[in-house]
Tab-separated table of C-alpha atoms (C1' of nucleotides) in Angstrom:
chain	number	residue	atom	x	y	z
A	1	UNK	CA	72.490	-3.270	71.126
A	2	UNK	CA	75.093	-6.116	70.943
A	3	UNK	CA	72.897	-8.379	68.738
A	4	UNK	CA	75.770	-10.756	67.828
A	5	UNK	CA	75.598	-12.642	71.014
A	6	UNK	CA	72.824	-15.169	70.797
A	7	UNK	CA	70.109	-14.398	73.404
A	8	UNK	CA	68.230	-16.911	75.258
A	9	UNK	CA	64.891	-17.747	74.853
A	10	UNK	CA	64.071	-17.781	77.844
A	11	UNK	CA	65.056	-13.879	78.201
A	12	UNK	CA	62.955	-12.762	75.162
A	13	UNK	CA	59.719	-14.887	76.843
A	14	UNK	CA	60.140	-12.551	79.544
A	15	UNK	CA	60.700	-9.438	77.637
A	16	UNK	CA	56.521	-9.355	77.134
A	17	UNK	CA	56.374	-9.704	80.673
A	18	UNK	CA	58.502	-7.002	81.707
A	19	UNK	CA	57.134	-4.517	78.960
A	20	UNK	CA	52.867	-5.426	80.323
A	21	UNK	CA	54.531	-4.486	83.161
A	22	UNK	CA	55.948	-1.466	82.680
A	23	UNK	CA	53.150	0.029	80.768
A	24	UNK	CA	50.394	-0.863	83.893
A	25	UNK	CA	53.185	0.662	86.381
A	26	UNK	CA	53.567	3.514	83.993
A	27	UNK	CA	49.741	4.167	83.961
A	28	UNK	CA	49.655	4.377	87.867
A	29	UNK	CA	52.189	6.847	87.483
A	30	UNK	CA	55.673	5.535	88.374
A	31	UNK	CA	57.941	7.259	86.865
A	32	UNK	CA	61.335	5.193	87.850
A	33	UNK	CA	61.118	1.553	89.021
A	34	UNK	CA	64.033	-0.807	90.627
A	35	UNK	CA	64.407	-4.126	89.257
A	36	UNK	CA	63.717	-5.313	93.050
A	37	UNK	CA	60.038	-3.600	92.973
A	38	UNK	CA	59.471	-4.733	89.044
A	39	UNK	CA	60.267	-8.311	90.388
A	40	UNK	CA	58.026	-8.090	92.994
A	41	UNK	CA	54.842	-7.244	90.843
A	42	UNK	CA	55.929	-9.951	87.984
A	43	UNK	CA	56.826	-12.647	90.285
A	44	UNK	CA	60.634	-12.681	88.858
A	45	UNK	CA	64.115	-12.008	90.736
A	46	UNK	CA	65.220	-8.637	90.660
A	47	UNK	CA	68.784	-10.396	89.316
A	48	UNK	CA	67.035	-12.496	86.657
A	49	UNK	CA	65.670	-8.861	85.619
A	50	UNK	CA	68.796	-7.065	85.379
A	51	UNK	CA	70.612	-10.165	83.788
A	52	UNK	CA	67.741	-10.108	80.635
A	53	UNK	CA	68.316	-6.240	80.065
A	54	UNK	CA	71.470	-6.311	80.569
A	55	UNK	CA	72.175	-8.750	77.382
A	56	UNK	CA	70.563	-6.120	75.483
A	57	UNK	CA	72.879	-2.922	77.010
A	58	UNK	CA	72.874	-0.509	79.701
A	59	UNK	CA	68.990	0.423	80.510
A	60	UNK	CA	69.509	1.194	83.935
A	61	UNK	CA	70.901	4.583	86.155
A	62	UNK	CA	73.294	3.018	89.080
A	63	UNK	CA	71.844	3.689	92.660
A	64	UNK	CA	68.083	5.349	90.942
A	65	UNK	CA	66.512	2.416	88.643
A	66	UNK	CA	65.213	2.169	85.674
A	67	UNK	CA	63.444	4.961	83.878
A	68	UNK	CA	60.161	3.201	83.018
A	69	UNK	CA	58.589	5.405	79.865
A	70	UNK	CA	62.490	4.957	78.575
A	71	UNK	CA	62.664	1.121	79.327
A	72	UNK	CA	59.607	0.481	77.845
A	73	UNK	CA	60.659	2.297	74.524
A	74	UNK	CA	63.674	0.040	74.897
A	75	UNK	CA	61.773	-3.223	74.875
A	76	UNK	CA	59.387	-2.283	72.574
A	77	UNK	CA	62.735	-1.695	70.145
A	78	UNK	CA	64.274	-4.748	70.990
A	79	UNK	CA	61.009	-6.659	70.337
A	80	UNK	CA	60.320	-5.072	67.211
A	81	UNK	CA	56.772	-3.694	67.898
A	82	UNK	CA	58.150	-0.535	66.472
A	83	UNK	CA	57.925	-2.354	63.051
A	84	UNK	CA	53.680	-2.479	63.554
A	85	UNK	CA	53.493	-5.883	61.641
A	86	UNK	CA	50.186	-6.675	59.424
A	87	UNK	CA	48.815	-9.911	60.983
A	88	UNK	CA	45.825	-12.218	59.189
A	89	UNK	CA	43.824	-14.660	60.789
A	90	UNK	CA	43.423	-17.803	58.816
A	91	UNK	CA	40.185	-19.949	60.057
A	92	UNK	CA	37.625	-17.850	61.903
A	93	UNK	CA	36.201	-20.842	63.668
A	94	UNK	CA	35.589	-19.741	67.735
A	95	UNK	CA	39.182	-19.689	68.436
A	96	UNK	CA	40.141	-17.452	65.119
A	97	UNK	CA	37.499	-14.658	66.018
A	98	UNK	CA	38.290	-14.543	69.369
A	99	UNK	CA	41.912	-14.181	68.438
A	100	UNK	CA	40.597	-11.869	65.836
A	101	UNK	CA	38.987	-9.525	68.630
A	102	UNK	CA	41.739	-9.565	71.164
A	103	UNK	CA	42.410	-6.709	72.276
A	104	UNK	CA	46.310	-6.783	73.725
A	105	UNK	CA	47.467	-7.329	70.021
A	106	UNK	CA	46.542	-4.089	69.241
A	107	UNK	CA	47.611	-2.464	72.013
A	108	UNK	CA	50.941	-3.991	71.256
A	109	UNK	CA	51.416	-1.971	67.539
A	110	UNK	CA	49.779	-5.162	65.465
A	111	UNK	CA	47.539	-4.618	62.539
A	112	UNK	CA	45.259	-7.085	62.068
A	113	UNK	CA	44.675	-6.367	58.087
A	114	UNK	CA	42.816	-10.084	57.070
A	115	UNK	CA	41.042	-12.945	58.008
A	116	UNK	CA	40.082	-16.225	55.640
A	117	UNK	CA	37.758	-19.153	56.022
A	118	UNK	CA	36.659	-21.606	53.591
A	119	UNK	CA	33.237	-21.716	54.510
A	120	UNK	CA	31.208	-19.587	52.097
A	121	UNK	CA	28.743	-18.752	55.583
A	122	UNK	CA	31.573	-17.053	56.963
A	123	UNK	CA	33.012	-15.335	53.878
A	124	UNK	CA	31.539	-11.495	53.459
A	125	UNK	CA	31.409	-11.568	57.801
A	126	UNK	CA	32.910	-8.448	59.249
A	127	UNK	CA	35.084	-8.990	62.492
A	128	UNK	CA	36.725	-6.560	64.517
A	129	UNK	CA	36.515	-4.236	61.380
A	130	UNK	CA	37.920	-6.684	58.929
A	131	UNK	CA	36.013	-8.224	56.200
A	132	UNK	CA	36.482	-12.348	55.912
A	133	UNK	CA	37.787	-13.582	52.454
A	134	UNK	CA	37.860	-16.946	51.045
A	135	UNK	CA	40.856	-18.986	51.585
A	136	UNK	CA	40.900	-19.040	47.753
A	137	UNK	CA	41.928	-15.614	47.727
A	138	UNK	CA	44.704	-15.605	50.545
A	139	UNK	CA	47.798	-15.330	48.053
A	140	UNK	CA	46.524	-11.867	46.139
A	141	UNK	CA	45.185	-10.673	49.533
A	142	UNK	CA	48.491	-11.404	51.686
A	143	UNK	CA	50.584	-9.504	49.232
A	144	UNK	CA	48.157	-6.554	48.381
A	145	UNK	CA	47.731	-6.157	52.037
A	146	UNK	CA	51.687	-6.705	53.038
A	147	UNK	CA	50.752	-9.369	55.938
A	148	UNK	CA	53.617	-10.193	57.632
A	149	UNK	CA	52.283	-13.019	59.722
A	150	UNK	CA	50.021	-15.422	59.285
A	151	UNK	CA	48.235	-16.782	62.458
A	152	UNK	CA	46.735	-20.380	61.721
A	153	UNK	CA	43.498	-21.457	63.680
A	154	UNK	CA	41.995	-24.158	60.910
A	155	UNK	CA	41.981	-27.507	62.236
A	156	UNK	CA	44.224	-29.605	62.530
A	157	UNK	CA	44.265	-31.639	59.044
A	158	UNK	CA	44.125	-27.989	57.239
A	159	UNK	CA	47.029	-26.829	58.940
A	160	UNK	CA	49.592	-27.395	57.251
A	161	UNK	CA	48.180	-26.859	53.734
A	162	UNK	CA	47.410	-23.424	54.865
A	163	UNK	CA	50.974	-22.926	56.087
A	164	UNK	CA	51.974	-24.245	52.537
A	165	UNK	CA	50.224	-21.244	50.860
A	166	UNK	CA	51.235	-18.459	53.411
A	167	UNK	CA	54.785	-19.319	52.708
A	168	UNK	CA	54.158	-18.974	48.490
A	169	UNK	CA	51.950	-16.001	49.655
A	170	UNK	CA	55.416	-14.650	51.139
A	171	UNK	CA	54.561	-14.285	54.846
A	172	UNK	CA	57.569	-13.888	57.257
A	173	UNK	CA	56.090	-15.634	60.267
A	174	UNK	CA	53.300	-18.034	60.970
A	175	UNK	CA	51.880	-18.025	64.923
A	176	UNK	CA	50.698	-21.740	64.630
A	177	UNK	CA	47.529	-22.870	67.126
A	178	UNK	CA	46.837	-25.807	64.788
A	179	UNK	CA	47.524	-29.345	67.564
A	180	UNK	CA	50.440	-30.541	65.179
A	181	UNK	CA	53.746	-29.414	63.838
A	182	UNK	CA	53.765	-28.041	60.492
A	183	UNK	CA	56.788	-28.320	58.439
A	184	UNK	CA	58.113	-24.737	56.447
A	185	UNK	CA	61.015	-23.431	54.771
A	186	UNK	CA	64.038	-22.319	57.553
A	187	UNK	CA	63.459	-18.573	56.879
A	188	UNK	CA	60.278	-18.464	58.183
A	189	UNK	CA	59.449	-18.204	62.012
A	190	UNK	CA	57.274	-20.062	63.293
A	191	UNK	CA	55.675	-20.644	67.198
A	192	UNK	CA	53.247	-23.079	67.909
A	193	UNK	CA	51.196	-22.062	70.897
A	194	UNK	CA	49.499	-25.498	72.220
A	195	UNK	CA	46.477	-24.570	74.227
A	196	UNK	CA	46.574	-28.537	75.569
A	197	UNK	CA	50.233	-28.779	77.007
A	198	UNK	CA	48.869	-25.658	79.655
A	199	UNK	CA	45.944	-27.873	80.890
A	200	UNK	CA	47.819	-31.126	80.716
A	201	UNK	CA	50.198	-29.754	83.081
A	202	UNK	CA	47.845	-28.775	85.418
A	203	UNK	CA	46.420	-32.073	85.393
A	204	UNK	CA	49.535	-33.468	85.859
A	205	UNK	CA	49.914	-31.274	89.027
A	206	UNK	CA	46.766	-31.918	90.515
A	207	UNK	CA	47.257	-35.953	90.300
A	208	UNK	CA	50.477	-35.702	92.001
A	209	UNK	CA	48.275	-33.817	95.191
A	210	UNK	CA	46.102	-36.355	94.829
A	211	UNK	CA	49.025	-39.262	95.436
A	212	UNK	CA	51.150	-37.359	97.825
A	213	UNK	CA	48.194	-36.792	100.159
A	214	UNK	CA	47.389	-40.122	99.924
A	215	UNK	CA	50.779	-41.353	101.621
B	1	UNK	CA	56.632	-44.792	88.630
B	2	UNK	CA	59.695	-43.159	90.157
B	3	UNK	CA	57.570	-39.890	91.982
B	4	UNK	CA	59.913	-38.938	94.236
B	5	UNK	CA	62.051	-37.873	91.709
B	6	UNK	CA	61.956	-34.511	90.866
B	7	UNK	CA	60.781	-34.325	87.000
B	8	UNK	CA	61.734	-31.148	84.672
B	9	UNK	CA	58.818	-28.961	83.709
B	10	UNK	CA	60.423	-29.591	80.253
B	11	UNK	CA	60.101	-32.961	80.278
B	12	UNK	CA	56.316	-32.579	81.591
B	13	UNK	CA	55.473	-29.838	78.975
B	14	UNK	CA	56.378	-32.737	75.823
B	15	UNK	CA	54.241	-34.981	77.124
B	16	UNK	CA	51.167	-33.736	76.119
B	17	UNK	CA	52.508	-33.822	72.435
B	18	UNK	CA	53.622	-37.379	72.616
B	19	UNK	CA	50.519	-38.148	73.935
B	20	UNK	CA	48.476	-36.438	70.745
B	21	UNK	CA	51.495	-37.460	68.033
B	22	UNK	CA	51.186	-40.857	69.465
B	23	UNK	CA	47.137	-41.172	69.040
B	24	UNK	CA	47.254	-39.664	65.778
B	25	UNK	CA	49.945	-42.628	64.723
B	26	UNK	CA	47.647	-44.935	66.517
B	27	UNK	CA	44.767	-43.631	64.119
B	28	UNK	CA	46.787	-44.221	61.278
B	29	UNK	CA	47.163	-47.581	62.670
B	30	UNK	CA	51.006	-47.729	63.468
B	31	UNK	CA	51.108	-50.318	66.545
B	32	UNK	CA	54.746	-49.928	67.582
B	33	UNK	CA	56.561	-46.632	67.096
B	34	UNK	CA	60.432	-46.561	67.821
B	35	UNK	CA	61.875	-43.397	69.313
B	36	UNK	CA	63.862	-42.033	66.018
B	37	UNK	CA	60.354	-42.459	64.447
B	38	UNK	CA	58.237	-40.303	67.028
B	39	UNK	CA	60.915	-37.962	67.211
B	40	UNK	CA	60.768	-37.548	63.181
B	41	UNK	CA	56.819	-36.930	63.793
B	42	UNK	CA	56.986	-34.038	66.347
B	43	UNK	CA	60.639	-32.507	65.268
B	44	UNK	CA	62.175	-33.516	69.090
B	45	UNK	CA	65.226	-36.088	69.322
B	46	UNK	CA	64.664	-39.614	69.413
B	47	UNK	CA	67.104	-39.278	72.728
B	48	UNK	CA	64.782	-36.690	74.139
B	49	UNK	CA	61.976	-39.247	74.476
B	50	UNK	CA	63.868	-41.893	75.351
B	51	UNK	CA	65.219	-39.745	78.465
B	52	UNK	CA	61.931	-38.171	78.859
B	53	UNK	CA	60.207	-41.823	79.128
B	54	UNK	CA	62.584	-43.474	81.205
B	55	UNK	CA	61.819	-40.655	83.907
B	56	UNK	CA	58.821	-42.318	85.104
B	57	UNK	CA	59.505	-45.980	84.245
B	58	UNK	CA	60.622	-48.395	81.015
B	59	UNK	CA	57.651	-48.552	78.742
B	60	UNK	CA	59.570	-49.537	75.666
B	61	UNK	CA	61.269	-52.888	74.455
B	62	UNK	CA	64.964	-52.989	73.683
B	63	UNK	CA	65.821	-53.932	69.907
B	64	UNK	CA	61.660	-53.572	69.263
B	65	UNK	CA	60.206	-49.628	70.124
B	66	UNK	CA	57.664	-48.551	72.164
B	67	UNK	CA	53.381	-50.064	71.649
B	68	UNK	CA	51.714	-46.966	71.434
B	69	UNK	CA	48.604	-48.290	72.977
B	70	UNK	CA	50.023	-49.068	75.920
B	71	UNK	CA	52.394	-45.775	75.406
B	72	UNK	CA	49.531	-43.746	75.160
B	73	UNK	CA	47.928	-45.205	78.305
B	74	UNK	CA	51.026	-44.958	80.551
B	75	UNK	CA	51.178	-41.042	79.296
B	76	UNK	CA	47.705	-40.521	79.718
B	77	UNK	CA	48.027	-41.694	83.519
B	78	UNK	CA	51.238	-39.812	83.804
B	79	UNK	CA	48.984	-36.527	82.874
B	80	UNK	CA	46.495	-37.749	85.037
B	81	UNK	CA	44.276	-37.476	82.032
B	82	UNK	CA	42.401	-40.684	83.690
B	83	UNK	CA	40.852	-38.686	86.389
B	84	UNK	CA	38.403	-36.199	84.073
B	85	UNK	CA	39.076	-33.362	85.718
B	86	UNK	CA	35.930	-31.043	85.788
B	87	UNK	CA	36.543	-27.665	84.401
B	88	UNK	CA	34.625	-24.174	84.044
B	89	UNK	CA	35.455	-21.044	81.890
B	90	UNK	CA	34.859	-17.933	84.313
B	91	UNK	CA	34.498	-14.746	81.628
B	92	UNK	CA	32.551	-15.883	78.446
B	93	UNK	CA	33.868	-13.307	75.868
B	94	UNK	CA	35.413	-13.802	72.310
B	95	UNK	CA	38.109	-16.166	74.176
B	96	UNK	CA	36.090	-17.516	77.029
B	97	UNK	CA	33.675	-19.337	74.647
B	98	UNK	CA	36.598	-20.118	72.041
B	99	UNK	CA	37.806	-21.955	75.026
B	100	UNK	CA	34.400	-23.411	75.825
B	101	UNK	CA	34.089	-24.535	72.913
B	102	UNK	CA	37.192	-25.919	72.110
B	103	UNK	CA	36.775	-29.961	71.520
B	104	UNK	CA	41.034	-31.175	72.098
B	105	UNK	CA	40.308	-30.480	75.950
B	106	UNK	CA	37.063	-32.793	75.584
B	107	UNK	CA	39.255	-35.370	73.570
B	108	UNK	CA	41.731	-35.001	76.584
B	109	UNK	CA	39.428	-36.172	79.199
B	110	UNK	CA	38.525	-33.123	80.222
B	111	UNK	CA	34.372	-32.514	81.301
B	112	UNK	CA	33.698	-28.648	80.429
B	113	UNK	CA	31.081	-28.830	83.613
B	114	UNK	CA	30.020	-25.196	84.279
B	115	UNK	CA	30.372	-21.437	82.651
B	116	UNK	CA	30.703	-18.090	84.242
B	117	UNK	CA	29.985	-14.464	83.500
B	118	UNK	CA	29.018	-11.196	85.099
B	119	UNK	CA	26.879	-9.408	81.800
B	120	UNK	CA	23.265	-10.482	82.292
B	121	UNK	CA	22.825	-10.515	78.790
B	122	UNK	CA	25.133	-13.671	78.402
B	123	UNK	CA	24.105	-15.360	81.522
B	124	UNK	CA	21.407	-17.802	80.746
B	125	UNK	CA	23.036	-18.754	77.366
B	126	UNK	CA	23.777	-22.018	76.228
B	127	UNK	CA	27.305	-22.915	75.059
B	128	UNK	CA	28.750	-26.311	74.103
B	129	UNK	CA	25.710	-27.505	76.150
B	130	UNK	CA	26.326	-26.340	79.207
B	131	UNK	CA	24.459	-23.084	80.688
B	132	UNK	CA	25.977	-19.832	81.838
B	133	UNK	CA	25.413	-18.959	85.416
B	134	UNK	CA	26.121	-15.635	86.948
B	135	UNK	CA	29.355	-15.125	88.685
B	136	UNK	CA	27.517	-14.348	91.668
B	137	UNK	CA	26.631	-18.114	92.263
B	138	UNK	CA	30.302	-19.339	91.643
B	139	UNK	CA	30.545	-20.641	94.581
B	140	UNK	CA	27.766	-22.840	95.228
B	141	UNK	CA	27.673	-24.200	91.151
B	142	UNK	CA	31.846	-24.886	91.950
B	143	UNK	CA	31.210	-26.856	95.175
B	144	UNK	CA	27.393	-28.604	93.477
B	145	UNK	CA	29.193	-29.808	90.600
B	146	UNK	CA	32.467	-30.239	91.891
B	147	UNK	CA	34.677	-28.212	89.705
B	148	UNK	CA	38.750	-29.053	89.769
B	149	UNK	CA	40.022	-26.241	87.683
B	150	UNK	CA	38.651	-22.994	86.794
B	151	UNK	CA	39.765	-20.990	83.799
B	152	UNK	CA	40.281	-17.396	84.008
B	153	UNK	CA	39.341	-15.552	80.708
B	154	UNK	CA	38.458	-12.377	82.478
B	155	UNK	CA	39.723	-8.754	81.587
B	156	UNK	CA	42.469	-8.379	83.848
B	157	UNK	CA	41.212	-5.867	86.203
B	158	UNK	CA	38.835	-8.337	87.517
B	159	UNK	CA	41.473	-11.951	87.410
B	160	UNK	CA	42.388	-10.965	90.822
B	161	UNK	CA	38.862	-11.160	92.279
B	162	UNK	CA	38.162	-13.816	90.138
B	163	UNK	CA	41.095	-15.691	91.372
B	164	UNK	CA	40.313	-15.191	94.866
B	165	UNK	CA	36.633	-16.576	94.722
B	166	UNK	CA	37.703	-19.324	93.200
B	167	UNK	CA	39.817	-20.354	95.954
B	168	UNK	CA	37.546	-19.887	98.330
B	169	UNK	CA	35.359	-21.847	96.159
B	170	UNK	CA	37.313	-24.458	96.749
B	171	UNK	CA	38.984	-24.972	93.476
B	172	UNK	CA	42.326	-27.183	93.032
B	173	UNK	CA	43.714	-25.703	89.916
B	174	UNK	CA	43.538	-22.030	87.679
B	175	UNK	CA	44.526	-21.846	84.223
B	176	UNK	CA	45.000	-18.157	83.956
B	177	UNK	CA	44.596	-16.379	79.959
B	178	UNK	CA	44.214	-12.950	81.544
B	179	UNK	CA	47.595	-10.966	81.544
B	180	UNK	CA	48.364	-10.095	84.683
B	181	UNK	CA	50.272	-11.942	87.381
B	182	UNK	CA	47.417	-14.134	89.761
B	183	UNK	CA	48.326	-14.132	94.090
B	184	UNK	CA	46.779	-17.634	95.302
B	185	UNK	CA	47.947	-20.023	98.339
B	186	UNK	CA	50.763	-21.977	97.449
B	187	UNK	CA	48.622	-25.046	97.515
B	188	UNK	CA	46.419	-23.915	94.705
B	189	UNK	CA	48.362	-24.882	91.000
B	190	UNK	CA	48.091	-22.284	88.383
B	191	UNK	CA	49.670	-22.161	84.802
B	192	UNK	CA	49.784	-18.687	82.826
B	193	UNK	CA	48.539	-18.717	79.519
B	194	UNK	CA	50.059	-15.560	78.275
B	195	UNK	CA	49.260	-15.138	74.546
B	196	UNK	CA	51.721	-11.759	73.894
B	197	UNK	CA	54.324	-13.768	74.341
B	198	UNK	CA	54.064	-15.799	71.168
B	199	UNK	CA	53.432	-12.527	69.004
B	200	UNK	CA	55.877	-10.614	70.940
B	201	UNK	CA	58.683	-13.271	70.059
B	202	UNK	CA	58.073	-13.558	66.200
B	203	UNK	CA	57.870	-10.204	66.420
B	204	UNK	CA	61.255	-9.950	67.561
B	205	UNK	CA	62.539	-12.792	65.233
B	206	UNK	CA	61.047	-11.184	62.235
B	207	UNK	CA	62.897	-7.891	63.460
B	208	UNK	CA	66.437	-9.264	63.723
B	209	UNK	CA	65.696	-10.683	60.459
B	210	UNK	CA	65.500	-7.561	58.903
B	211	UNK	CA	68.730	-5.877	60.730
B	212	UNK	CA	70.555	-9.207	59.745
B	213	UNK	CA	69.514	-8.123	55.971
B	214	UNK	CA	70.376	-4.859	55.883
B	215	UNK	CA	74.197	-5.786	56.740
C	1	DT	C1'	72.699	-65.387	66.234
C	2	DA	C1'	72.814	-60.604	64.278
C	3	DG	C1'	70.516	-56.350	64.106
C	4	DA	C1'	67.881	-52.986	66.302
C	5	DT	C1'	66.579	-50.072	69.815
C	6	DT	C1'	65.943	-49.063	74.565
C	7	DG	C1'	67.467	-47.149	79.152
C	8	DT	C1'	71.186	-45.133	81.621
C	9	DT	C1'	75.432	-42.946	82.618
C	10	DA	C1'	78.771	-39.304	81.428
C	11	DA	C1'	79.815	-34.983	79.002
C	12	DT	C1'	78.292	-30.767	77.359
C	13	DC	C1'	75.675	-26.949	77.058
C	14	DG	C1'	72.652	-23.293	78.713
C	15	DA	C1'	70.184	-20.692	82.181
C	16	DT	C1'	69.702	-19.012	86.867
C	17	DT	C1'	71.485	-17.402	91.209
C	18	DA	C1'	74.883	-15.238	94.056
C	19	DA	C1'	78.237	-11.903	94.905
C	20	DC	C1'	80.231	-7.618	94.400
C	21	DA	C1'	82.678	-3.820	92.122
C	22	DA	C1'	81.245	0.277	89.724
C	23	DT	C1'	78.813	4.397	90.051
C	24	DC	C1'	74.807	7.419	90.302
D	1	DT	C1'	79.702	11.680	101.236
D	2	DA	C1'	76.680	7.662	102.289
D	3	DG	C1'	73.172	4.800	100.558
D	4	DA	C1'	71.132	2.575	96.835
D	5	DT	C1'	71.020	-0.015	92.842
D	6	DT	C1'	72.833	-1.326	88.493
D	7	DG	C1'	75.747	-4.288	85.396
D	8	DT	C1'	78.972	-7.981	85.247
D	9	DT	C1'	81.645	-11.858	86.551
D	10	DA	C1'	81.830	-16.329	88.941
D	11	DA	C1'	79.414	-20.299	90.902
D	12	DT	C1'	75.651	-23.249	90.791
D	13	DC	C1'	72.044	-25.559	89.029
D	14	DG	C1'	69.303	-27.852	85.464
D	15	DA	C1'	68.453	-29.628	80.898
D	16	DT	C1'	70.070	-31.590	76.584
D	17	DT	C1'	73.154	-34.364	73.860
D	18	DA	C1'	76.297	-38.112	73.177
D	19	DA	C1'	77.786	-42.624	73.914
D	20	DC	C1'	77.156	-47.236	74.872
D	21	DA	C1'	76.031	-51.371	77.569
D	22	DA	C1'	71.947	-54.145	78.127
D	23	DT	C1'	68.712	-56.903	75.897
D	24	DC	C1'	64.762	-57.970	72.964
DNA sequence: TAGATTGTTAATCGATTAACAATC
DNA sequence: TAGATTGTTAATCGATTAACAATC
């Protein structure tokens, strides 16, 4: 793996992609897969494809494909799922237990190992096969448990006073859904997913139909 | 507004977090915000703004800043926010009634108008006020109430299908959650919500974090 | 007027696309 | 061997950053 050139973003966004991919391909029994039929089921150039791997090393066979149970042990290296990181939930509101019960973490090597609220109603809950503690408890429970990230789905004026006490907790990443950016120590990772830029776009989209068919 | 210039999807994807940074300063009862400022509040460049603004027309006042009333009105019609786009959530699992219940699209402008889901058990329920139908009248509740954009929370065996009635439906827009790749006419806007990729990328951070350690 | 800050143009940086030699 | 497909280099395209003239 040459992991001292600097990799694009862009190219580990897609990496996901490529490895849902694989595994659904995999299941319906293809054994070896081109990048030109992979791009065809993802909606990506076959050259984009081969470009991402490629930064990574030499996946492919010249002339045959890729292997896809071997390419898919490949990205699954290169994205670390390997590593099986303990994940906590921190605010089961709606969007924390649904987070909580999804699925495709799971099935991509996470351990969901905790979950916090504040609200004493919630506290002593059992989601997904996880027992909810109180927020008061998140330091001891983070470190007993070894969480590794911390996925924050309080509102927005709690945010960041929750990210304050993963990071003295010792998490090593935070997977922010809180609407505003929280401010943390360099070492730790964070992404903020923002559930309104997706539907702001969209609206933005549909207004410009609305004005071009108006010309 | 200059629309016949092509905009980056970059530019269009800040937007939306102007938009909110900008009402929260308005809330805190800032009335003129200069770019540096802004920039400070959502960790982008004050030059960033300034280019991203002056793609659609000059909103601010040299030597002054930018009024983030009007600001936040000139985004808001940028987004389109101004036309309330009706929405409904088709699947109402764990994450189709997190999303139902979510209030930042209401605070958007969005009206959460109708619900959708196939188990008889859930159909009939009320969530966030509004009823769930079966999927079997999506059609006629899309066209009655005049739904713009349907949201796809779905397993992903059945987006596809999903996808398709919707169309014929009538529908304008599909925000997609399900994790598999959507076919619709080119005419019909969709934006894929793909929640792996978040995980999947700290994931990978955390992991090169660790081989940069062990050097 | 002097100071501040925008809007715009030019320079740089990064990502995608195209082309093709290498090779299975 | 001939055909297919990768991996890599070069060319293009797009987005960000820097610089500064315009002007409030």
């Amino acid at each position: 793996m040459k992991d001292h050139i600097i990799i694009s973003k862009a190219t580990i966004d897609r990496l996901p992609l490529y490895f849902r991919t694989l595994r659904l391909s995999q299941e319906e029994g293809i054994d070896i897969i081109s990048s030109e039929e992979l791009g065809q089921r993802l909606g990506v150039t076959p050259e984009q494809i081969r470009k991402d791997l490629a930064s990574f090393g030499q996946f492919g066979k010249k002339g045959v494909g890729y292997y896809v149970r071997e390419l898919i042990r490949n990205i699954g290296e290169i994205l670390g799922l390997h590593y099986h990181w303990n994940i906590a939930v921190i605010g089961i509101g709606h969007l924390g237990s649904a987070l909580a019960n999804y699925q495709n973490f799971m099935s991509l090597g996470f351990n969901l190992v905790a979950l916090f609220d504040a609200d004493p109603e919630i506290v002593g809950k059992h989601i997904n096969g996880v027992v909810v503690e109180s927020v008061d408890r998140m330091a001891e429970v983070i470190q007993e448990r070894n969480v590794h990230i911390g996925i924050i789905a309080v509102p927005a004026v709690f945010a960041q006073e929750v990210a304050d006490n993963l990071v003295v907790a010792g998490i090593a990443g935070i997977w922010n859904f809180a609407p505003i950016k929280i401010n943390v120590p360099d070492k730790i990772r964070v992404v903020n997913e923002d559930l309104s830029v997706g539907l702001s776009s969209l609206s933005y989209h549909l207004s410009r139909n609305l004005v071009k068919n108006n010309d």
